[in-house]
Amino acid sequence: MMSSVSSLPRSTGVVVDYATLWLEILRELAPRIPRSQFITWFKDTAILGREEGKLVVGLPLPMSLGWHMEHYSALTLEAAQRIDSTILQIVYRVDVGLKDDAKRTLNLLEHFPEKKRRKLPGKQEVRLAEGLVSKILNPRYMLENFIVGSSNRLAYAACQAVSVQPGGRYNPLFLYGGVGLGKTHLLQATGNAILKLMPTATVVYTTTEDFTNQVIEAIQRQKMEQFRRRYRVVDVLIIDDVQFLANKERTQEEFFHTFNALYEEQKQIILSADRPPKELQLEDRLTSRFEKGMIADVSPPDYETRLAILVEKAQEYELFIDRTVLEFIAEHADQNVRELEGILMQVVAQYDLEQRVPTVKSIAEIMEKLSKDFYKEEDLVGFTVPPKRMASFQDVLEGVSRYYSVSVQDMIGSSRVREILIPRQIVMFLLKRYLRMSYERIGDVFSKRDHTTVINAVKKIEKVLQHDPQLLREVRALEKELDFV
Ligand code: ADP
Ligand code: MG
């Protein structure tokens, strides 16, 4: 899989390449870490070298350093020693070049495939009739385990009503709201509930993307007629995220016909989007069709609802967490429900890894680690990217690195030559000013430098900026490039 051929002489005289060694170690490690955590934290890692008993492990992001040292170094060493007992120590080195470098890193998803726990193994879709497929409804999404609060009461009530009388008064049903607020949950739960009451109903749940692909395929194969016929047998059509219909004229047109055919036969249609119909910028006739039925929004949950959701999820995960801890999370994570779940996932990891009962303090630590200014990475389990993309600290590092032609590695490293020192101090200055990172965290990023070093660096840049027009120009240019101003 890997093409890295750097070879590693072992005391046994056996020569293996680093990639093979790392894979063997990861195979030891994987069963001991929850899979999602494993994939998140070990993605794009590699062995960079070996210095006698020291094994040098490369991490793609500066911010994973602290996490690895705190959570995985002991486990990793143990695993390594099981493979090669002459390894005495694990040292970490950040090498941002590892990120997405398929040549130097292992494809974890391939080497560690997910064990399927679905009812229909390996299948994400069900075939309902000739050529008619639906995505499988997740049985975890139920109306019964959806927590109702003022933020989603109307949407929930509408789903409830539709589930007992599809094609009735609320047709079409249109739910809208921001990401991670429960739209998909409600849509699938309604589908599940209908099937429970009417097991022979033909319920199609699909995403706008899938629907579009089907339309395109039908057009290419000149099978539009067949496509339309297929949808006539549908009793309930559920389409998630219809905001993606924007700018897809042909799909919109087809959707319009399908919609009308179903609507006229009083078949139920349920849709979701991130915006109300009017703001979707679709063909007018489609917009007005959407507006014919029931429109309900879901908004971010209030504190009580967040707490109730946490209690519910903790039960689902069989976690026994002190109520004060849940209250603390509910108080501080107020963006969306997915964020709440993300934090719970971290709590699960803490249980698994350290057999440690979560406390307010340990959760506060987790949340600080995950807090917005520090973490803008998409891969983190359970987190969604904020809609407006702000420069992440990775961007700052890379931006400054490009601007001054100094490698990120050097900036993070310990060299004090001026050519490297100034860019490093500018990075610190920008991280502080625009990402509002704490001095401690900035220190962590820079090879665990003391926070006083960071304070001095930031102060120094602030001072020099007042009398050095050259530096001022450079910093302004960087601020522009990073979209800070
Ligand atoms: P959306 O589709 O709006 O982006 P999802 O339906 O995917 O959001 O919700 C994200 C996660 O939050 C899901 O795991 C879902 O089960 C959970 N969730 C959201 N709202 C609630 C709620 N009111 N009660 C229970 N779980 C919820
Ligand atoms: Mg969704």
Coordinates of C-alpha atoms and ligand atoms in Angstrom, one line a residue:
M1 CA 0.0 0.0 0.0
M2 CA 2.7 2.4 1.0
S3 CA 5.5 3.2 -1.2
S4 CA 7.8 4.6 1.5
V5 CA 10.9 2.4 1.2
S6 CA 13.0 3.8 4.0
S7 CA 14.3 0.8 5.7
L8 CA 14.7 0.1 9.3
P9 CA 17.5 -2.1 10.6
R10 CA 16.3 -3.9 13.7
S11 CA 18.4 -5.4 16.3
T12 CA 17.2 -8.8 15.1
G13 CA 18.8 -8.1 11.8
V14 CA 15.4 -8.1 10.1
V15 CA 14.9 -5.2 7.8
V16 CA 11.4 -3.9 7.5
D17 CA 10.2 -0.6 6.1
Y18 CA 8.7 2.0 8.4
A19 CA 5.3 1.6 6.8
T20 CA 5.0 -2.0 7.6
L21 CA 6.2 -1.5 11.1
W22 CA 3.7 1.2 11.7
L23 CA 0.9 -0.9 10.3
E24 CA 1.9 -3.7 12.6
I25 CA 1.9 -1.4 15.6
L26 CA -1.5 0.1 14.6
R27 CA -2.9 -3.3 14.3
E28 CA -2.0 -3.8 17.9
L29 CA -3.4 -0.5 18.9
A30 CA -6.6 -0.4 17.0
P31 CA -8.6 -2.9 19.1
R32 CA -7.8 -0.8 22.2
I33 CA -9.2 2.5 21.0
P34 CA -12.8 3.2 19.8
R35 CA -12.7 3.1 16.0
S36 CA -13.8 6.7 15.4
Q37 CA -11.1 8.0 17.8
F38 CA -8.6 5.8 16.2
I39 CA -9.3 7.0 12.7
T40 CA -9.4 10.6 13.8
W41 CA -6.2 10.7 15.7
F42 CA -4.1 8.2 13.7
K43 CA -5.0 9.4 10.2
D44 CA -2.0 10.7 8.4
T45 CA 0.5 9.5 10.9
A46 CA 3.7 7.7 10.1
I47 CA 7.0 6.6 11.4
L48 CA 9.5 9.3 10.4
G49 CA 12.6 7.6 11.7
R50 CA 14.3 5.8 14.4
E51 CA 17.1 6.9 16.7
E52 CA 18.3 3.8 18.5
G53 CA 15.6 3.0 21.0
K54 CA 13.5 6.0 20.1
L55 CA 10.8 5.6 17.5
V56 CA 9.9 8.9 15.9
V57 CA 6.2 9.2 15.1
G58 CA 5.1 11.9 12.8
L59 CA 1.8 13.7 13.4
P60 CA 0.2 15.8 10.7
L61 CA -1.1 18.5 12.9
P62 CA 0.6 20.5 15.7
M63 CA -2.6 20.3 17.7
S64 CA -2.6 16.5 17.8
L65 CA 0.7 16.5 19.7
G66 CA -0.7 17.2 23.1
W67 CA -3.5 14.8 22.6
H68 CA -1.2 12.0 21.6
M69 CA 1.2 12.6 24.4
E70 CA -1.6 12.6 26.9
H71 CA -3.7 9.8 25.6
Y72 CA -1.9 7.5 23.3
S73 CA 1.8 7.6 24.0
A74 CA 1.7 4.8 26.6
L75 CA -0.5 2.7 24.5
T76 CA 1.5 3.3 21.4
L77 CA 4.7 2.3 23.2
E78 CA 3.2 -0.8 24.6
A79 CA 2.0 -1.8 21.1
A80 CA 5.4 -1.0 19.6
Q81 CA 7.2 -3.1 22.1
R82 CA 5.0 -6.0 21.4
I83 CA 6.2 -5.8 17.8
D84 CA 9.8 -4.9 18.6
S85 CA 11.0 -5.1 22.1
T86 CA 14.0 -2.9 21.4
I87 CA 11.8 0.2 21.1
L88 CA 12.1 2.0 24.4
Q89 CA 10.5 5.4 23.7
I90 CA 8.1 7.1 21.4
V91 CA 8.9 10.6 20.4
Y92 CA 6.5 12.7 18.4
R93 CA 7.4 15.1 15.6
V94 CA 4.9 17.3 13.8
D95 CA 5.2 17.2 10.0
V96 CA 2.3 19.0 8.4
G97 CA 3.4 17.6 5.1
L98 CA 2.0 14.3 6.2
K99 CA -1.6 15.6 5.8
D100 CA -3.2 13.8 3.0
D101 CA 0.1 12.6 1.7
A102 CA -0.9 9.2 0.5
K103 CA 2.6 8.3 -0.4
R104 CA 3.9 8.5 3.1
T105 CA 0.9 7.6 5.1
L106 CA -1.4 4.6 5.4
N107 CA -5.0 4.5 4.3
L108 CA -6.6 3.7 7.6
L109 CA -10.1 3.3 6.2
E110 CA -8.8 0.6 4.0
H111 CA -6.6 -1.2 6.5
F112 CA -9.1 -0.9 9.3
P113 CA -12.5 -1.3 7.6
E114 CA -15.6 -0.6 9.7
K115 CA -17.3 -3.7 11.0
K116 CA -20.8 -3.5 9.7
R117 CA -23.5 -3.7 12.2
R118 CA -26.4 -3.0 9.9
K119 CA -29.4 -5.2 9.6
L120 CA -28.7 -5.7 6.0
P121 CA -25.0 -6.2 6.0
G122 CA -23.1 -3.9 3.6
K123 CA -26.2 -2.4 2.1
Q124 CA -27.1 1.2 2.4
E125 CA -30.1 1.0 0.2
V126 CA -33.1 -1.1 -0.2
R127 CA -34.7 -1.9 -3.5
L128 CA -38.4 -1.4 -3.2
A129 CA -39.5 -2.1 -6.8
E130 CA -37.9 -2.4 -10.2
G131 CA -35.4 0.4 -10.3
L132 CA -36.8 2.1 -7.2
V133 CA -34.4 2.4 -4.3
S134 CA -34.5 4.1 -0.9
K135 CA -31.8 4.7 1.5
I136 CA -32.1 2.6 4.6
L137 CA -33.8 4.4 7.4
N138 CA -31.7 4.5 10.5
P139 CA -33.6 2.6 13.2
R140 CA -32.0 4.8 15.9
Y141 CA -34.0 7.8 14.6
M142 CA -37.4 7.5 16.2
L143 CA -40.0 10.0 17.1
E144 CA -40.0 8.4 20.6
N145 CA -36.4 9.4 21.3
F146 CA -36.6 12.8 19.8
I147 CA -36.5 15.4 22.5
V148 CA -39.2 18.1 22.1
G149 CA -38.7 21.6 23.2
S150 CA -39.9 25.0 22.1
S151 CA -37.2 25.0 19.4
N152 CA -38.7 22.1 17.5
R153 CA -42.2 21.6 18.9
L154 CA -44.1 22.5 15.7
A155 CA -41.8 20.4 13.5
Y156 CA -42.2 17.4 15.8
A157 CA -46.0 17.8 16.0
A158 CA -46.3 18.0 12.2
C159 CA -44.2 14.8 11.8
Q160 CA -46.3 13.1 14.4
A161 CA -49.4 14.0 12.6
V162 CA -48.0 12.9 9.2
S163 CA -46.9 9.6 10.7
V164 CA -50.4 8.6 11.6
Q165 CA -52.0 10.1 8.5
P166 CA -49.7 10.3 5.6
G167 CA -51.1 12.2 2.7
G168 CA -53.4 14.0 5.0
R169 CA -53.6 17.6 6.1
Y170 CA -49.9 18.3 6.2
N171 CA -48.8 17.7 2.6
P172 CA -46.2 18.5 1.7
L173 CA -44.4 18.8 5.0
F174 CA -41.4 21.1 4.8
L175 CA -38.9 21.3 7.6
Y176 CA -36.1 23.8 7.7
G177 CA -33.3 24.9 10.0
G178 CA -29.6 25.0 10.5
V179 CA -27.2 22.1 10.5
G180 CA -27.3 19.5 13.3
L181 CA -30.7 20.5 14.6
G182 CA -32.5 17.3 14.0
K183 CA -34.1 17.5 10.5
T184 CA -32.7 14.3 9.3
H185 CA -33.6 12.6 12.5
L186 CA -37.2 13.8 12.2
L187 CA -37.5 12.9 8.5
Q188 CA -36.3 9.4 9.1
A189 CA -38.2 8.9 12.3
T190 CA -41.4 9.8 10.4
G191 CA -40.5 7.3 7.7
N192 CA -39.9 4.7 10.4
A193 CA -43.1 5.4 12.2
I194 CA -45.1 5.2 9.0
L195 CA -43.6 1.8 8.2
K196 CA -44.4 0.6 11.6
L197 CA -48.0 1.4 11.3
M198 CA -48.2 0.4 7.6
P199 CA -45.6 -2.1 6.9
T200 CA -46.6 -2.5 3.3
A201 CA -46.3 1.2 2.4
T202 CA -43.7 2.1 -0.1
V203 CA -41.6 4.7 1.6
V204 CA -38.7 6.2 -0.3
Y205 CA -36.1 8.2 1.6
T206 CA -33.5 9.8 -0.5
T207 CA -31.2 12.8 -0.5
T208 CA -31.4 15.5 -3.1
E209 CA -28.0 14.3 -4.3
D210 CA -29.2 10.8 -5.0
F211 CA -32.4 12.0 -6.6
T212 CA -30.4 14.3 -8.9
N213 CA -28.1 11.4 -9.8
Q214 CA -31.1 9.3 -10.7
V215 CA -32.5 12.0 -12.9
I216 CA -29.2 12.4 -14.7
E217 CA -28.8 8.7 -15.3
A218 CA -32.4 8.5 -16.6
I219 CA -31.7 11.3 -19.0
Q220 CA -28.5 9.8 -20.2
R221 CA -30.1 6.4 -20.8
Q222 CA -33.2 8.1 -22.2
K223 CA -35.3 6.4 -19.7
M224 CA -37.3 9.3 -18.3
E225 CA -40.6 7.6 -18.9
Q226 CA -39.5 4.7 -16.8
F227 CA -38.2 7.0 -14.2
R228 CA -41.6 8.7 -13.8
R229 CA -43.4 5.4 -13.7
R230 CA -41.3 4.1 -11.0
Y231 CA -42.2 7.0 -8.7
R232 CA -45.9 6.5 -9.2
V233 CA -45.9 3.5 -6.9
V234 CA -44.4 5.5 -4.0
D235 CA -46.7 6.2 -1.0
V236 CA -44.3 8.4 0.9
L237 CA -41.5 10.4 -0.7
I238 CA -38.9 11.9 1.7
I239 CA -36.2 14.1 0.4
D240 CA -33.5 15.5 2.6
D241 CA -31.6 18.7 2.0
V242 CA -33.5 20.1 -1.0
Q243 CA -31.4 23.3 -0.8
F244 CA -29.1 21.4 -3.2
L245 CA -31.7 21.6 -5.9
A246 CA -30.7 25.2 -6.5
N247 CA -29.2 25.7 -10.0
K248 CA -30.2 22.2 -11.1
E249 CA -32.9 23.1 -13.6
R250 CA -33.4 19.8 -15.1
T251 CA -33.7 18.0 -11.7
Q252 CA -36.1 20.7 -10.5
E253 CA -38.3 20.1 -13.5
E254 CA -38.3 16.4 -13.0
F255 CA -38.9 16.9 -9.3
F256 CA -41.8 19.2 -10.1
H257 CA -43.5 16.5 -12.2
T258 CA -42.9 13.7 -9.7
F259 CA -44.2 16.1 -7.0
N260 CA -47.4 16.8 -8.8
A261 CA -48.1 13.2 -9.7
L262 CA -47.7 12.2 -6.1
Y263 CA -49.5 15.1 -4.7
E264 CA -52.5 14.6 -6.9
E265 CA -52.8 11.0 -5.6
Q266 CA -52.5 12.3 -2.1
K267 CA -49.2 10.6 -1.5
Q268 CA -47.2 12.2 1.3
I269 CA -44.1 14.3 0.5
I270 CA -41.7 15.3 3.2
L271 CA -38.8 17.7 2.6
S272 CA -36.0 19.3 4.5
A273 CA -33.7 22.2 3.8
D274 CA -31.5 24.6 5.6
R275 CA -33.7 27.6 4.6
P276 CA -37.4 28.3 4.1
P277 CA -38.7 27.6 0.6
K278 CA -38.7 31.3 -0.5
E279 CA -35.0 31.6 0.1
L280 CA -34.0 28.5 -1.8
Q281 CA -33.9 30.2 -5.2
L282 CA -35.8 27.5 -7.0
E283 CA -38.2 27.8 -9.9
D284 CA -41.2 29.7 -8.7
R285 CA -43.6 27.0 -9.4
L286 CA -41.6 24.6 -7.3
T287 CA -41.4 27.1 -4.5
S288 CA -45.1 27.7 -4.5
R289 CA -45.7 23.9 -4.4
F290 CA -43.5 23.6 -1.3
E291 CA -45.4 26.4 0.3
K292 CA -48.8 24.7 -0.2
G293 CA -48.5 22.5 2.8
M294 CA -47.1 22.7 6.2
I295 CA -43.8 24.6 6.9
A296 CA -42.1 24.2 10.2
D297 CA -38.7 25.3 11.4
V298 CA -36.3 23.8 13.8
S299 CA -34.1 26.2 15.7
P300 CA -31.2 25.7 18.2
P301 CA -32.4 24.1 21.4
D302 CA -32.6 26.0 24.6
Y303 CA -30.8 24.9 27.8
E304 CA -33.5 22.6 29.1
T305 CA -33.8 20.9 25.8
R306 CA -30.1 20.5 25.4
L307 CA -29.9 18.9 28.9
A308 CA -32.8 16.6 28.1
I309 CA -31.1 15.5 24.8
L310 CA -27.8 14.8 26.7
V311 CA -29.7 12.7 29.3
E312 CA -31.3 10.8 26.4
K313 CA -28.1 10.3 24.5
A314 CA -26.1 9.3 27.6
Q315 CA -28.8 6.6 28.2
E316 CA -28.5 5.4 24.6
Y317 CA -24.7 5.1 24.9
E318 CA -25.2 3.5 28.4
L319 CA -23.0 6.2 30.0
F320 CA -23.5 6.9 33.6
I321 CA -22.5 10.5 33.9
D322 CA -23.0 12.7 36.8
R323 CA -25.8 15.2 36.3
T324 CA -23.6 18.2 37.1
V325 CA -21.4 17.1 34.2
L326 CA -24.3 17.0 31.8
E327 CA -25.5 20.3 33.0
F328 CA -22.1 21.7 32.4
I329 CA -22.0 20.5 28.8
A330 CA -25.5 21.7 28.2
E331 CA -24.5 25.1 29.5
H332 CA -21.4 25.5 27.4
A333 CA -22.2 23.7 24.1
D334 CA -24.9 25.8 22.6
Q335 CA -24.4 25.6 18.9
N336 CA -26.2 22.5 17.8
V337 CA -27.1 19.0 18.8
R338 CA -24.3 17.5 16.9
E339 CA -21.9 19.4 19.0
L340 CA -23.4 18.0 22.1
E341 CA -23.0 14.5 20.7
G342 CA -19.4 15.2 19.7
I343 CA -18.6 16.1 23.3
L344 CA -20.3 12.9 24.5
M345 CA -18.2 10.9 22.1
Q346 CA -15.1 12.4 23.7
V347 CA -16.5 11.4 27.1
V348 CA -17.0 7.8 25.8
A349 CA -13.4 7.9 24.7
Q350 CA -12.2 9.0 28.1
Y351 CA -14.1 6.2 29.7
D352 CA -12.7 3.6 27.3
L353 CA -9.1 4.8 27.4
E354 CA -8.6 5.8 31.0
Q355 CA -11.4 4.1 32.8
R356 CA -11.9 7.6 34.2
V357 CA -15.2 8.8 35.4
P358 CA -15.8 12.2 33.7
T359 CA -15.9 15.2 36.0
V360 CA -16.8 18.8 35.3
K361 CA -13.1 19.5 35.3
S362 CA -12.2 16.7 32.8
I363 CA -15.1 17.7 30.5
A364 CA -14.0 21.3 30.7
E365 CA -10.6 20.2 29.5
I366 CA -12.1 18.2 26.6
M367 CA -14.3 21.2 25.7
E368 CA -11.4 23.5 25.8
K369 CA -9.4 21.3 23.5
L370 CA -12.3 21.2 21.1
S371 CA -13.2 24.8 21.5
K372 CA -13.9 26.7 18.3
D373 CA -10.9 28.9 18.1
F374 CA -8.6 26.0 18.5
Y375 CA -10.3 23.5 16.3
K376 CA -11.6 24.2 12.9
E377 CA -10.8 20.8 11.4
E378 CA -13.6 19.0 9.7
D379 CA -12.4 15.5 10.6
L380 CA -13.1 15.8 14.3
V381 CA -15.7 13.3 15.2
G382 CA -19.1 14.7 15.8
F383 CA -18.2 18.2 14.8
T384 CA -19.4 20.2 11.8
V385 CA -17.6 23.0 10.2
P386 CA -19.0 26.4 10.9
P387 CA -20.8 27.7 7.9
K388 CA -18.6 30.7 7.5
R389 CA -15.1 29.4 7.2
M390 CA -12.6 31.3 9.2
A391 CA -8.9 30.8 8.9
S392 CA -7.8 28.0 11.1
F393 CA -4.5 28.1 12.9
Q394 CA -3.3 25.6 10.3
D395 CA -4.1 28.2 7.7
V396 CA -2.1 30.8 9.7
L397 CA 0.9 28.5 9.9
E398 CA 0.8 27.7 6.3
G399 CA 0.1 31.3 5.2
V400 CA 3.0 32.7 7.1
S401 CA 5.2 29.8 5.9
R402 CA 4.4 30.5 2.3
Y403 CA 4.8 34.3 2.7
Y404 CA 8.3 34.0 4.2
S405 CA 9.3 30.8 2.5
V406 CA 10.1 29.2 5.8
S407 CA 8.9 25.7 6.5
V408 CA 6.2 25.1 9.1
Q409 CA 8.4 22.6 10.7
D410 CA 11.1 25.2 11.2
M411 CA 8.7 27.7 12.6
I412 CA 7.5 25.1 15.1
G413 CA 11.0 24.0 15.8
S414 CA 13.6 25.6 18.0
S415 CA 15.9 27.5 15.7
R416 CA 16.4 31.1 16.7
V417 CA 17.8 32.5 13.6
R418 CA 16.1 35.7 12.6
E419 CA 14.7 34.4 9.3
I420 CA 12.7 31.9 11.3
L421 CA 12.2 33.7 14.6
I422 CA 10.3 36.6 13.1
P423 CA 7.8 34.5 11.1
R424 CA 7.3 32.4 14.2
Q425 CA 6.5 35.4 16.3
I426 CA 4.2 36.7 13.6
V427 CA 2.3 33.5 13.7
M428 CA 1.9 33.7 17.5
F429 CA 0.8 37.3 17.1
L430 CA -1.9 36.4 14.5
L431 CA -3.1 33.4 16.5
K432 CA -3.5 35.5 19.5
R433 CA -5.1 38.5 17.8
Y434 CA -7.4 36.8 15.3
L435 CA -8.0 33.3 16.6
R436 CA -8.0 34.4 20.2
M437 CA -6.1 31.4 21.3
S438 CA -4.8 31.4 24.8
Y439 CA -1.0 31.9 25.3
E440 CA -0.9 28.4 26.8
R441 CA -2.4 26.8 23.7
I442 CA -0.2 28.7 21.4
G443 CA 2.7 27.5 23.4
D444 CA 1.5 24.0 23.0
V445 CA 1.3 24.3 19.3
F446 CA 4.9 25.5 19.2
S447 CA 6.6 22.4 20.6
K448 CA 5.3 23.0 24.0
R449 CA 6.9 26.4 24.5
D450 CA 6.3 28.1 27.8
H451 CA 3.4 30.7 27.6
T452 CA 5.7 33.5 28.8
T453 CA 7.7 33.0 25.6
V454 CA 4.5 33.4 23.7
I455 CA 3.5 36.5 25.6
N456 CA 6.9 38.1 24.9
A457 CA 6.7 37.2 21.2
V458 CA 3.2 38.8 20.8
K459 CA 4.2 41.9 22.7
K460 CA 7.4 42.3 20.7
I461 CA 5.5 42.1 17.4
E462 CA 3.0 44.6 18.7
K463 CA 5.8 47.0 19.6
V464 CA 7.8 46.6 16.4
L465 CA 4.7 47.2 14.4
Q466 CA 4.5 50.7 15.7
H467 CA 7.7 51.9 14.3
D468 CA 8.7 49.5 11.5
P469 CA 6.7 50.2 8.4
Q470 CA 8.3 47.2 6.6
L471 CA 7.0 44.7 9.1
L472 CA 3.7 46.5 9.2
R473 CA 3.3 46.1 5.5
E474 CA 4.1 42.4 5.8
V475 CA 1.7 41.8 8.6
R476 CA -1.0 43.7 6.8
A477 CA -0.4 41.6 3.7
L478 CA -0.7 38.5 5.7
E479 CA -3.9 39.7 7.4
K480 CA -5.4 40.3 4.0
E481 CA -4.4 37.0 2.7
L482 CA -5.8 35.2 5.6
D483 CA -9.1 37.1 5.3
F484 CA -8.7 38.6 8.7
V485 CA -9.4 42.2 7.5
Ligands
ADP1 P1 -29.7 17.9 10.6 O1 -30.2 16.9 9.7 O2 -30.7 19.0 11.0 O3 -28.4 18.5 10.3 P2 -29.6 15.7 12.4 O4 -30.9 15.2 12.3 O5 -28.5 14.9 11.6 O6 -29.5 17.2 12.0 O7 -29.1 15.7 13.9 C1 -27.8 15.6 14.4 C2 -27.8 14.7 15.6 O8 -28.5 15.3 16.7 C3 -28.5 13.4 15.3 O9 -27.7 12.3 15.9 C4 -29.8 13.5 16.0 O10 -30.2 12.2 16.5 C5 -29.5 14.4 17.1 N1 -30.6 15.3 17.5 C6 -30.9 16.5 17.0 N2 -32.0 17.0 17.6 C7 -32.4 16.1 18.5 C8 -33.5 16.1 19.5 N3 -34.3 17.1 19.6 N4 -33.6 15.0 20.2 C9 -32.7 13.9 20.1 N5 -31.7 13.9 19.3 C10 -31.5 15.0 18.5
MG2 MG -29.5 16.3 7.8

